[in-house]
Structures are given as C-alpha cells and as structure tokens.
Coordinates of C-alpha atoms in Angstrom, one line a residue:
M21 CA -7.9 -20.1 -7.6
T22 CA -10.4 -22.8 -8.5
K23 CA -13.2 -24.0 -6.2
A24 CA -11.3 -27.2 -5.5
E25 CA -8.4 -25.1 -4.2
V26 CA -10.7 -23.0 -2.1
V27 CA -12.1 -26.1 -0.6
K28 CA -8.7 -27.4 0.1
L29 CA -7.8 -24.0 1.8
L30 CA -10.9 -23.9 3.9
A31 CA -10.5 -27.6 4.9
M32 CA -6.9 -26.8 6.1
I33 CA -8.1 -23.8 8.2
E34 CA -10.9 -26.0 9.7
S35 CA -8.6 -28.8 10.6
V36 CA -6.1 -26.5 12.3
Y37 CA -8.7 -24.4 14.1
S38 CA -11.1 -26.9 15.5
H39 CA -13.5 -24.2 16.7
C40 CA -13.8 -22.8 13.2
I41 CA -16.7 -24.1 11.1
F42 CA -17.6 -22.4 7.9
K43 CA -21.2 -21.9 6.9
D44 CA -22.5 -22.2 3.3
E45 CA -22.7 -18.4 2.9
T46 CA -19.2 -17.9 4.1
I47 CA -17.9 -20.5 1.7
Q48 CA -19.7 -18.8 -1.2
Q49 CA -18.0 -15.5 -0.2
W50 CA -14.6 -17.2 -0.1
F51 CA -15.3 -18.7 -3.5
E52 CA -16.0 -15.2 -4.9
F53 CA -13.1 -13.4 -3.3
C54 CA -10.5 -16.1 -3.8
S55 CA -11.2 -16.6 -7.5
E56 CA -8.7 -13.8 -8.4
M57 CA -5.9 -15.0 -6.1
D58 CA -3.0 -17.3 -6.7
F59 CA -3.4 -20.6 -4.7
E60 CA 0.3 -21.0 -3.8
K61 CA 0.8 -17.5 -2.4
V62 CA -2.4 -17.7 -0.4
M63 CA -1.4 -21.1 1.1
A64 CA 2.0 -19.6 2.1
K65 CA 0.2 -16.8 3.8
V66 CA -2.1 -19.2 5.6
K67 CA 0.7 -21.2 6.9
N68 CA 2.5 -18.2 8.1
H69 CA -0.7 -17.0 9.8
I70 CA -1.2 -20.5 11.4
R71 CA 2.3 -20.2 12.9
K72 CA 1.6 -16.8 14.4
S73 CA -2.0 -16.7 15.4
P74 CA -4.3 -18.8 17.6
F75 CA -7.3 -17.4 15.6
P76 CA -8.5 -18.4 12.2
P77 CA -7.6 -16.0 9.4
A78 CA -10.0 -13.6 7.8
I79 CA -9.9 -13.1 4.1
T80 CA -7.9 -9.9 4.6
D81 CA -5.3 -11.8 6.5
I82 CA -4.4 -14.1 3.6
A83 CA -5.5 -12.2 0.4
V84 CA -2.9 -12.0 -2.4
F85 CA -4.1 -10.1 -5.4
P86 CA -2.2 -9.8 -8.6
F87 CA 0.1 -6.8 -8.9
E88 CA -0.7 -4.2 -11.4
E89 CA 2.1 -2.5 -13.2
N90 CA 1.9 1.3 -13.5
N91 CA 4.4 4.0 -14.4
F92 CA 3.6 6.2 -11.4
P93 CA 7.3 6.5 -10.3
E94 CA 8.4 7.5 -13.7
S95 CA 5.7 10.1 -14.1
L96 CA 6.4 11.4 -10.6
Q97 CA 10.2 11.8 -11.5
D98 CA 9.2 13.6 -14.8
W99 CA 6.9 15.9 -12.8
M100 CA 9.6 16.7 -10.4
K101 CA 12.3 17.3 -13.1
K102 CA 9.9 19.7 -14.9
G103 CA 9.2 21.6 -11.7
R104 CA 12.9 21.9 -10.9
E105 CA 13.6 23.2 -14.4
R106 CA 10.7 25.7 -14.3
I107 CA 12.0 27.0 -10.9
E108 CA 15.5 27.4 -12.4
R109 CA 14.2 29.3 -15.4
D110 CA 12.0 31.6 -13.4
P111 CA 14.0 34.7 -12.5
K112 CA 11.7 35.6 -9.6
S113 CA 11.9 32.3 -7.9
N114 CA 15.3 32.6 -6.4
R115 CA 15.4 36.3 -5.7
R116 CA 14.4 37.8 -2.3
G117 CA 12.8 41.1 -1.9
P118 CA 14.3 43.8 0.3
T119 CA 14.3 42.9 4.1
P120 CA 11.9 45.3 6.0
A121 CA 13.4 47.5 8.6
W122 CA 11.6 46.0 11.4
L123 CA 12.8 42.5 10.5
A124 CA 16.5 43.7 10.0
E125 CA 16.3 45.2 13.5
Y126 CA 15.6 41.9 15.1
S127 CA 17.4 39.5 12.8
P128 CA 20.8 38.1 14.0
R129 CA 22.0 38.4 10.4
K130 CA 23.5 41.9 9.8
F131 CA 22.1 43.7 6.7
I132 CA 23.9 46.5 5.0

C-alpha cells in the first residue's frame, strides 16, 4: 500500500468516525504497518468494520497480510503415513501382553 492509499484510508476512517482524529505518530505507524498490505483488501475490511462497529478500527481489525505458501499439510500427511507404516511393521505394537489375574477377575470380558 502506498502512502497516498494510507492517507485515503485514514481520511475515510476519520470521516465516518467524527470523534476519531489521528495524530502524526499514529499516521507514521499506519504507514509502516500498511506498507505490506493490499489496499483493496484492507478497504473491504474497513467497509465491513464500519457496517458492524460504532468504534474506529485498530490496525489489527483491518490488517490483511500476504499469504505465504508452505507445504506443511503435505509434510504432515507424509509423517502420519510413515508412522502408520512403522506401527504396522513393528510386531510388538499390535500384540498385548498377558492379562494379570487381578484384572481378569474384575473385567467384564471373560478370559480363558
């Protein structure tokens, strides 16, 4: 977002919320934070915020940061698949030991 777009955004917020007046320090912070955001998406969130709230938005209410692609779901699926295969290969993973006599006595399941 450019500085002109940030000024347009803040002017819109000030015009809707008459009791909201931005100080110079606040405007500088908005310039800094909004430089990474997409103007159209932020404006859509501001308009939605205006419809719902009688209070001016904070930066966190309207922030839209670019989405970073990652392959986490794929790596998670691979990890789960390898774990499942390891459990299936391990002969000890699916075998139970003998049931102790004290447990067999109180268990509803009958052991032979």
